[in-house]
CSV table of C-alpha atoms and ligand atoms in Angstrom, one decimal:
chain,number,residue,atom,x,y,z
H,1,UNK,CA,-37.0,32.7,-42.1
H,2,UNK,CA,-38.0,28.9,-42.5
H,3,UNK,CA,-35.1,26.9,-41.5
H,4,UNK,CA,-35.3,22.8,-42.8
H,5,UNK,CA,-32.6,20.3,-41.8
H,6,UNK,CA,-31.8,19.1,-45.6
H,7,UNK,CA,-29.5,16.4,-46.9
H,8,UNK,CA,-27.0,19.2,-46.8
H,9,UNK,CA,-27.1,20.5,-43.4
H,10,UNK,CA,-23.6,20.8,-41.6
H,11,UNK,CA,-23.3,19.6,-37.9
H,12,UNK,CA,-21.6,21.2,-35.3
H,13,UNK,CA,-22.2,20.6,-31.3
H,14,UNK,CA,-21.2,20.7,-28.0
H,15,UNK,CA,-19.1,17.4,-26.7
H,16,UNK,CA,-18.8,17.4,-22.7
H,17,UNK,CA,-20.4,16.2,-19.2
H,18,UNK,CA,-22.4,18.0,-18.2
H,19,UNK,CA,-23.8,19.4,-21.2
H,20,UNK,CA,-27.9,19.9,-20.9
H,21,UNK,CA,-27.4,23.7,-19.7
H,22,UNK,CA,-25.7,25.0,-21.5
H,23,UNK,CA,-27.1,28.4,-23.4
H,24,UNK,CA,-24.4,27.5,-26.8
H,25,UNK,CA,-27.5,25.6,-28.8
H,26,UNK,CA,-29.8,28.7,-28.8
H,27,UNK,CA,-26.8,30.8,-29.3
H,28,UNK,CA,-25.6,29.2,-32.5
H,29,UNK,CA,-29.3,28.0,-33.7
H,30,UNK,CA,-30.7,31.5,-33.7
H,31,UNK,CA,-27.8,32.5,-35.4
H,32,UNK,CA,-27.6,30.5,-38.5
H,33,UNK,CA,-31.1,30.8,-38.7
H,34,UNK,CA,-31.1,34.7,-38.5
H,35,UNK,CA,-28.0,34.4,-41.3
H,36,UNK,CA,-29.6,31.8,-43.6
H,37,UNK,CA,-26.8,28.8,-42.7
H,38,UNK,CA,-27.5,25.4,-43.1
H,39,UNK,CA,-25.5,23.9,-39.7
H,40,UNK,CA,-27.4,23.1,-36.5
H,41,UNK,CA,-26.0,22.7,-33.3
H,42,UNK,CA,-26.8,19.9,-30.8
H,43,UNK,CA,-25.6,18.5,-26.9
H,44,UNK,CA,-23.6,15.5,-26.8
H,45,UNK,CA,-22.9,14.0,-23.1
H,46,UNK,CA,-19.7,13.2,-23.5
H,47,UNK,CA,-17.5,12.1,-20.5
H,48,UNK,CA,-13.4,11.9,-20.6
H,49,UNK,CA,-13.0,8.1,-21.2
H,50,UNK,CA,-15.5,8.3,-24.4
H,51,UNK,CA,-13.7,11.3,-25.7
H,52,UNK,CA,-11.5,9.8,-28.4
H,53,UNK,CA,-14.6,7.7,-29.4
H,54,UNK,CA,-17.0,10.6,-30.0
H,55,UNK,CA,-14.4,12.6,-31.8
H,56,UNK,CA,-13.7,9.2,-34.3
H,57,UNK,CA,-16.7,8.9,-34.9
H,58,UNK,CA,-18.1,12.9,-35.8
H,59,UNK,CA,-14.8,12.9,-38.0
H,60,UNK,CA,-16.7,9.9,-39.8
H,61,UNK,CA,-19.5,11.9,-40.1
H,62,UNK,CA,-17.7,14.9,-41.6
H,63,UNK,CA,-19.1,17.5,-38.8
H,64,UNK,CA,-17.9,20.8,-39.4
H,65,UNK,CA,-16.9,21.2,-35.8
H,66,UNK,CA,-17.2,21.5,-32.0
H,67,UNK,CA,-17.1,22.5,-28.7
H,68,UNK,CA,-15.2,20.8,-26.3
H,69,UNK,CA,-16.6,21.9,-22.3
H,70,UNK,CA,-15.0,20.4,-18.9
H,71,UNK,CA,-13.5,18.0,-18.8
H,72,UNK,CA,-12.7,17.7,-22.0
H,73,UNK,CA,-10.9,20.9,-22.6
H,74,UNK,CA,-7.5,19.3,-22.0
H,75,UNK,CA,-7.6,15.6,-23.5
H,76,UNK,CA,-8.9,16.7,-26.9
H,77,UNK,CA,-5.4,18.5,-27.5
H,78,UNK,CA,-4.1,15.2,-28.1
H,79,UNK,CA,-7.1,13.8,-30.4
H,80,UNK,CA,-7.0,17.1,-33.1
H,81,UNK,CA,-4.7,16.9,-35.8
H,82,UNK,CA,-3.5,21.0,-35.0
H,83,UNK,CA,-3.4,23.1,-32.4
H,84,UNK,CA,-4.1,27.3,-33.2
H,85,UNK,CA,-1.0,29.4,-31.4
H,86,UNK,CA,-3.1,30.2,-28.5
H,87,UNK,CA,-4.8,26.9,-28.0
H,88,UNK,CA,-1.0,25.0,-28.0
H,89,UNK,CA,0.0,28.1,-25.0
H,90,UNK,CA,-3.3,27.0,-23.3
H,91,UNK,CA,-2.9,24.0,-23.2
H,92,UNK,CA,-6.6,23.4,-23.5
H,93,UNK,CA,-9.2,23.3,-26.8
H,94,UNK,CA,-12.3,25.0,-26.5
H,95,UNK,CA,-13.3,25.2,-30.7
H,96,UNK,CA,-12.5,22.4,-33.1
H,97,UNK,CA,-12.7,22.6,-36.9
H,98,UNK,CA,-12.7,19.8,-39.3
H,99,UNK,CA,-11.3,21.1,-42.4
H,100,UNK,CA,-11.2,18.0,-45.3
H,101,UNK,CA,-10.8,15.5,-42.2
H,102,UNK,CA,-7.7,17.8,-40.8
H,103,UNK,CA,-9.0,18.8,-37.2
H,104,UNK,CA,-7.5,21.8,-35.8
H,105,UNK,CA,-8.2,22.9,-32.1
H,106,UNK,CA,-8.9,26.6,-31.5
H,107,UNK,CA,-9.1,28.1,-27.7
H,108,UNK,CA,-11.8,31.3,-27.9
H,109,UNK,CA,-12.1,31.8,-24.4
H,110,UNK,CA,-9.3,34.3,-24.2
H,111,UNK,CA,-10.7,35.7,-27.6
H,112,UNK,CA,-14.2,36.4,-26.0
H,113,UNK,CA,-12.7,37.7,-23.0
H,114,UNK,CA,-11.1,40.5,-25.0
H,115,UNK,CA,-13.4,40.9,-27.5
H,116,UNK,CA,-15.9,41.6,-24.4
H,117,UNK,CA,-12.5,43.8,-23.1
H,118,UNK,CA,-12.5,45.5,-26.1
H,119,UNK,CA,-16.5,46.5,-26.2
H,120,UNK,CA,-15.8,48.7,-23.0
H,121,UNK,CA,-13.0,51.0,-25.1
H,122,UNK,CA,-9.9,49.5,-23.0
H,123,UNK,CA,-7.4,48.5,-25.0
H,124,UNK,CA,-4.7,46.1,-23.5
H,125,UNK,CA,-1.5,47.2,-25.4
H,126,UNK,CA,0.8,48.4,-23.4
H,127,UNK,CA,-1.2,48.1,-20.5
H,128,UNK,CA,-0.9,46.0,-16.7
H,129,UNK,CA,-3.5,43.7,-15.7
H,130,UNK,CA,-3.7,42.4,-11.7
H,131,UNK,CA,-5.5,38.6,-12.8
H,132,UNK,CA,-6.6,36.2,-10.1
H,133,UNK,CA,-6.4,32.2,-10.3
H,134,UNK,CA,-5.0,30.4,-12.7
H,135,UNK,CA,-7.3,27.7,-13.6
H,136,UNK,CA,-8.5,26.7,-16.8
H,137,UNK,CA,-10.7,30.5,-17.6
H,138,UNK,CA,-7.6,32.4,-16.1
H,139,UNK,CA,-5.0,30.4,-18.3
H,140,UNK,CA,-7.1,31.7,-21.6
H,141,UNK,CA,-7.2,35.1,-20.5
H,142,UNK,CA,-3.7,35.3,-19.7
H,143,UNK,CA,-2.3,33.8,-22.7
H,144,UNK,CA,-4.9,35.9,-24.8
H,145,UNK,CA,-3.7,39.5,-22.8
H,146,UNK,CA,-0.3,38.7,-23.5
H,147,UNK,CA,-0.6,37.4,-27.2
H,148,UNK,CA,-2.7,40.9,-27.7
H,149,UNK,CA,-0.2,43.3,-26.5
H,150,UNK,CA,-0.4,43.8,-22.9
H,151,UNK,CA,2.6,45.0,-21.3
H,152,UNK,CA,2.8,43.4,-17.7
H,153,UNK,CA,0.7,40.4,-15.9
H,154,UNK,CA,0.7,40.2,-12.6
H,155,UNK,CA,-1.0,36.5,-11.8
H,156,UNK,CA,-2.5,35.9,-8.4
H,157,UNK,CA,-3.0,32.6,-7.5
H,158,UNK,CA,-3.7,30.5,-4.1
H,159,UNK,CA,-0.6,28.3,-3.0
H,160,UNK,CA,-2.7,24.9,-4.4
H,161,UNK,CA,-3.7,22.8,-6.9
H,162,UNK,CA,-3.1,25.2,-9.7
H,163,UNK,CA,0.5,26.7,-8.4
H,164,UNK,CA,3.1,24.7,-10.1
H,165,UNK,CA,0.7,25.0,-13.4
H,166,UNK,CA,0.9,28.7,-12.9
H,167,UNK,CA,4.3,29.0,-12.3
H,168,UNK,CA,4.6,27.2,-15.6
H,169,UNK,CA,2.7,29.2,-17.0
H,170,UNK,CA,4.3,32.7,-16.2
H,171,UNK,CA,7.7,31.6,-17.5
H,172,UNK,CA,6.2,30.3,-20.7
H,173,UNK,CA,4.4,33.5,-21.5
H,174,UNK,CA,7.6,35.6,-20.2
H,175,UNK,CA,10.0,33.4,-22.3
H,176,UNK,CA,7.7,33.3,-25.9
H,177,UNK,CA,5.5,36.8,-25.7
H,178,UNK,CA,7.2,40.3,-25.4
H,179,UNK,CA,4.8,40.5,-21.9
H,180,UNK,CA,6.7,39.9,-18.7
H,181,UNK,CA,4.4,37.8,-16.4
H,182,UNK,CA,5.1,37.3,-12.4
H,183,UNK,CA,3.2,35.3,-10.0
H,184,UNK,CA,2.0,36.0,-6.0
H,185,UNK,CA,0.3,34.3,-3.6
H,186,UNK,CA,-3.4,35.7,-3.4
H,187,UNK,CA,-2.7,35.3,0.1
H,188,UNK,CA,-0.2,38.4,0.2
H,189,UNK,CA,-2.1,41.0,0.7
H,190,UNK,CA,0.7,43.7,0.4
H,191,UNK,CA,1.9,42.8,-2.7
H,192,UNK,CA,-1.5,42.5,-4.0
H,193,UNK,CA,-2.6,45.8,-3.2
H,194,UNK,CA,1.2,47.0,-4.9
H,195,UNK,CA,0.1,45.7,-8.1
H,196,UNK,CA,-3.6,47.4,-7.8
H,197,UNK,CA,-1.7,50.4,-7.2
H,198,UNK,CA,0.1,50.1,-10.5
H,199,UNK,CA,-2.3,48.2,-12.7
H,200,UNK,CA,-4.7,49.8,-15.7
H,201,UNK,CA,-7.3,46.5,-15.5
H,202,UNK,CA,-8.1,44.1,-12.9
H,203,UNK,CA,-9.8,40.4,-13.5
H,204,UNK,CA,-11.3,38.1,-11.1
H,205,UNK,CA,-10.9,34.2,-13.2
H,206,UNK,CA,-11.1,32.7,-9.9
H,207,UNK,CA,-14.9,31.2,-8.9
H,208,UNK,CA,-15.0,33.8,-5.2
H,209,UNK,CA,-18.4,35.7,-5.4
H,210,UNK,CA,-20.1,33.1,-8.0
H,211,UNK,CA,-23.6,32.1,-7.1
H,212,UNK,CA,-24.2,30.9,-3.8
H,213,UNK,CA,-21.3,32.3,-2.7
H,214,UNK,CA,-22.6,35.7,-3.5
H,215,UNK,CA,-21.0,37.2,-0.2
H,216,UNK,CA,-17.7,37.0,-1.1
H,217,UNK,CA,-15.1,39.2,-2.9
H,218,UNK,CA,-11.7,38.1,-3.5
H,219,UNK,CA,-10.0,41.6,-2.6
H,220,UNK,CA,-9.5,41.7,1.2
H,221,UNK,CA,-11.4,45.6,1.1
H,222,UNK,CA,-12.9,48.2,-1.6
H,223,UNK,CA,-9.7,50.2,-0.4
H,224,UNK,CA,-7.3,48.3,-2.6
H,225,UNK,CA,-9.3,49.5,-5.9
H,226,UNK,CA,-8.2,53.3,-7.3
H,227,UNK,CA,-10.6,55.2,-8.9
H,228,UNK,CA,-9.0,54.5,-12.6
H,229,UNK,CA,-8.8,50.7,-12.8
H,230,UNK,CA,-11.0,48.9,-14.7
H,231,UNK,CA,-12.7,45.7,-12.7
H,232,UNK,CA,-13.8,42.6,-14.6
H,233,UNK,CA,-15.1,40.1,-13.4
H,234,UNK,CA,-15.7,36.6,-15.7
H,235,UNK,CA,-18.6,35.5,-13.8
H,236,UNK,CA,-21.8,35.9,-14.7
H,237,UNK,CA,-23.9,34.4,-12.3
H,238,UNK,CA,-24.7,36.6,-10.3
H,239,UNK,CA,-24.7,39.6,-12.9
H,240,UNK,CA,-23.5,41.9,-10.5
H,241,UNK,CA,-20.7,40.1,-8.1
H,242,UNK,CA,-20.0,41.8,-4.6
H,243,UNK,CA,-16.4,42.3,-6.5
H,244,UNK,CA,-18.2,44.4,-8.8
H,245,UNK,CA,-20.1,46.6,-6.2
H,246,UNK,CA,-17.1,47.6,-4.2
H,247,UNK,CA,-15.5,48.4,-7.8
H,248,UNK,CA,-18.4,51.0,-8.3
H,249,UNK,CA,-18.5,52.1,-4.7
H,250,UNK,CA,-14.7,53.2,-5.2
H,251,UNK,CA,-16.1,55.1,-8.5
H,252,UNK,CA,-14.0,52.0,-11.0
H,253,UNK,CA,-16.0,50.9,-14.3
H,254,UNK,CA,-16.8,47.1,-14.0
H,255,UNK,CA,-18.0,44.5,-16.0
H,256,UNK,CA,-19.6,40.7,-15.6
H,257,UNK,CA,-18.5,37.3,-17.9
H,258,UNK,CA,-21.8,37.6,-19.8
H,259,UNK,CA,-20.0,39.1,-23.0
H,260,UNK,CA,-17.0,36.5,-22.4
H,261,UNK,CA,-19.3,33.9,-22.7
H,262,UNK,CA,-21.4,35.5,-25.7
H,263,UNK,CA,-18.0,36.1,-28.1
H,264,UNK,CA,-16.0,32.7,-27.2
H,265,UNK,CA,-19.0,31.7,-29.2
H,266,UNK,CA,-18.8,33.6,-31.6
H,267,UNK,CA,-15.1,33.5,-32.0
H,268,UNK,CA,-16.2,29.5,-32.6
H,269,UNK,CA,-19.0,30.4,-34.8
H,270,UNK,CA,-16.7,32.5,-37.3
H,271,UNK,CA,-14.6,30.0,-37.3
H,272,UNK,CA,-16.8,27.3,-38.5
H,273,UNK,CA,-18.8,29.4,-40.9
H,274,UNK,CA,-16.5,32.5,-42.0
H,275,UNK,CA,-19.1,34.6,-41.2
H,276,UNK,CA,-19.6,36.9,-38.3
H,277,UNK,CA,-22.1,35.5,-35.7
H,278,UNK,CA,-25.3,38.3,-35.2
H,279,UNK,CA,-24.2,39.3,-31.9
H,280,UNK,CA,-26.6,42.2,-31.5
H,281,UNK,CA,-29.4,40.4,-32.4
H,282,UNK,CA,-28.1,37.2,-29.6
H,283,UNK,CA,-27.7,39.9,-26.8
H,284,UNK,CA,-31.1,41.1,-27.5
H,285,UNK,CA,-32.6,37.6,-27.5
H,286,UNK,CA,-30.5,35.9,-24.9
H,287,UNK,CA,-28.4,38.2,-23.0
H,288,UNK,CA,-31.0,41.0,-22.1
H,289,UNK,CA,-32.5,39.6,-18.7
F,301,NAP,P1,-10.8,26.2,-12.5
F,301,NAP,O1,-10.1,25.7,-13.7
F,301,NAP,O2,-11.3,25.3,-11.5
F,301,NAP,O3,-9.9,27.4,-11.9
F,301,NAP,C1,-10.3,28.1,-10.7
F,301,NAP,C2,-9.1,29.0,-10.2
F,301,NAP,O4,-9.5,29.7,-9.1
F,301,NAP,C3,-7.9,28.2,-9.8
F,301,NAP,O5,-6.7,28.9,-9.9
F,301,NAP,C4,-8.3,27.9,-8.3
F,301,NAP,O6,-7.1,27.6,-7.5
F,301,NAP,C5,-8.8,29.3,-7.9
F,301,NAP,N1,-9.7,29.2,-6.8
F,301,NAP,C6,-10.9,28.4,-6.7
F,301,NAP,N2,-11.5,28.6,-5.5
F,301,NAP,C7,-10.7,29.5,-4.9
F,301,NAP,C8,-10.8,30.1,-3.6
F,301,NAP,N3,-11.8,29.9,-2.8
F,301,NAP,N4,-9.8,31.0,-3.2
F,301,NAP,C9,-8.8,31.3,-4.0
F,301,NAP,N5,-8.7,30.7,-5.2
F,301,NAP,C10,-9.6,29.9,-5.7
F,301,NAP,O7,-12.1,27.0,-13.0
F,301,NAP,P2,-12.3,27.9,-14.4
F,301,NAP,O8,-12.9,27.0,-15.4
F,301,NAP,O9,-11.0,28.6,-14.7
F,301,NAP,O10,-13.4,28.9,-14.0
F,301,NAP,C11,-13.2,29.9,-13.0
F,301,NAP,C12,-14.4,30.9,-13.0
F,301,NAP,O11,-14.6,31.4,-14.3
F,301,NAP,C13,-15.7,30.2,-12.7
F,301,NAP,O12,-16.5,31.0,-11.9
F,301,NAP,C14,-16.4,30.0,-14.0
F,301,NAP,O13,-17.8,30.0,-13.9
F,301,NAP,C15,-16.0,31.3,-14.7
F,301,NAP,N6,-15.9,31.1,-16.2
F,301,NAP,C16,-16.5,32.0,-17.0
F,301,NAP,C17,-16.5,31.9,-18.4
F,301,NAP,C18,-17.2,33.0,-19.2
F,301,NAP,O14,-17.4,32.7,-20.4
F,301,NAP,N7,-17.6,34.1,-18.6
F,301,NAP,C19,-15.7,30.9,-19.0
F,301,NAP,C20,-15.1,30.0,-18.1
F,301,NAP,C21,-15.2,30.1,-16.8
F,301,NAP,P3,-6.8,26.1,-7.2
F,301,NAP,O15,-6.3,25.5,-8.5
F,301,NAP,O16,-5.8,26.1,-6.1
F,301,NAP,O17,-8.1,25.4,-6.8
């Protein structure tokens, strides 16, 4: 299809530092070229301090939206006009959407976690999760698991940076979402290996096992894994994560973050264009290798 930039075209981008890897431009460029759209999708190095500058400014311009990456997730909360349910629970904007100069923050991480949930035929009502860390990917997910249905949380996080924030957030999600949240230490093995025992899905949002630290698994053995639980892991680099290969050893389905990654964006790109991103087409293209 020939695709022109006119006098019409609608912007949308990434704001964040750094910004120059990231896969979102093909993503979204393929796609509203395979769909007919008129919006492109450019990088903008964007560091914290310049934040409220950048977003004055594309609001000037009358973008139709954008992508906020680290470390921007947090402060743009404060610069959008609204906040979407999940996004104000996060505490963090992923998505932004400037409708008639209203912006409204959206968070699709948690969204494109599920959706990628969802792809594998597990559904989440009703159900217990075991989910490790509590950082800015594991915050999403959680959120998104209990606004979706899920039963019982069960957040494992190391006694650090991140502790009081999960705290936080366990008693938030407990006290506002009919799903009953409870944090552990990571570091207690026993109680970790209870909640195994007992849980339907398990999800590794800490970084243990991402690329070069291929070695490690954040489960102390392959033993703590029952044949029935699902294993996810929301890295993707490497495709397969040592966490991975002890869940197929112990006969468990598992999956990588590759399809997280794939439908945050389109979550984003939905929003911005009502229209459903070409996702088979973008695996294909992008996601095959
Ligand atoms: P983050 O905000 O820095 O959070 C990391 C979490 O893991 C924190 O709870 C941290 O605890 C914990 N952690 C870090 N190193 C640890 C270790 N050695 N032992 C135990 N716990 C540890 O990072 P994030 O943005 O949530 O990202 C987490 C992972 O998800 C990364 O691998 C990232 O690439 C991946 N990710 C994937 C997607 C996707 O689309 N698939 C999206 C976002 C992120 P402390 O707070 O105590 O340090």
């Amino acid at each position: 299809m020939n695709y022109e930039i006119t006098g019409h075209t609608r912007l949308t981008g990434l704001l964040g530092h750094p910004v120059s890897h990231s896969i979102s431009p093909m993503m979204h460029n393929a796609s509203f070229q395979r769909l007919g759209l008129d919006y492109v999708y450019l990088c903008f190095d964007v560091t914290e301090k310049d934040l409220k500058t950048a977003v004055d400014g594309l609001k000037l311009l009358n973008v139709r939206g954008f992508n906020c990456t680290m470390p921007d997730k947090t402060k743009i909360c404060d610069l959008v006009d609204k906040l979407s349910p999940a996004a104000r629970m996060i505490g963090a904007v992923n998505t932004v959407v400037n409708d008639d100069d209203i912006l409204t923050g959206h968070n699709t991480d948690g969204i494109g976690y599920m959706q990628a949930l969802a792809e594998t035929g597990f559904s989440i009502a009703g159900k217990t999760m075991t989910l490790l860390g509590a950082g800015g990917a594991a915050t999403a997910v959680c959120v998104q698991a209990a606004l979706d249905g899920a039963a019982s949380i069960h957040l494992f996080n190391r006694q650090g940076r991140s502790w009081n924030h999960a705290k936080e957030l366990a008693e938030r999600i407990t006290r506002e979402t009919s799903c009953h949240v409870e944090l552990f230490d990571l570091a207690d093995e026993s109680s970790l290996k209870s909640s195994l025992d007992v849980s339907d899905l398990l999800t590794n949002a800490t970084p243990i096992g991402m690329s070069p630290n291929e070695t490690y698994s954040p489960i102390p053995s392959k033993n703590f894994l029952h044949e029935s639980l699902l294993v996810s892991d929301i890295i993707y680099n490497p495709r397969e994560t040592l966490l991975m290969r002890q869940a197929k050893e112990q006969g468990c389905r598992a999956f990588n973050g590759l399809y997280m990654l794939l439908y945050q964006g389109a979550e984003a790109f939905r929003i911005w264009t009502d229209q459903q991103m070409p996702v088979d087409f973008i695996k294909n293209t992008y996601f095959s290798k």
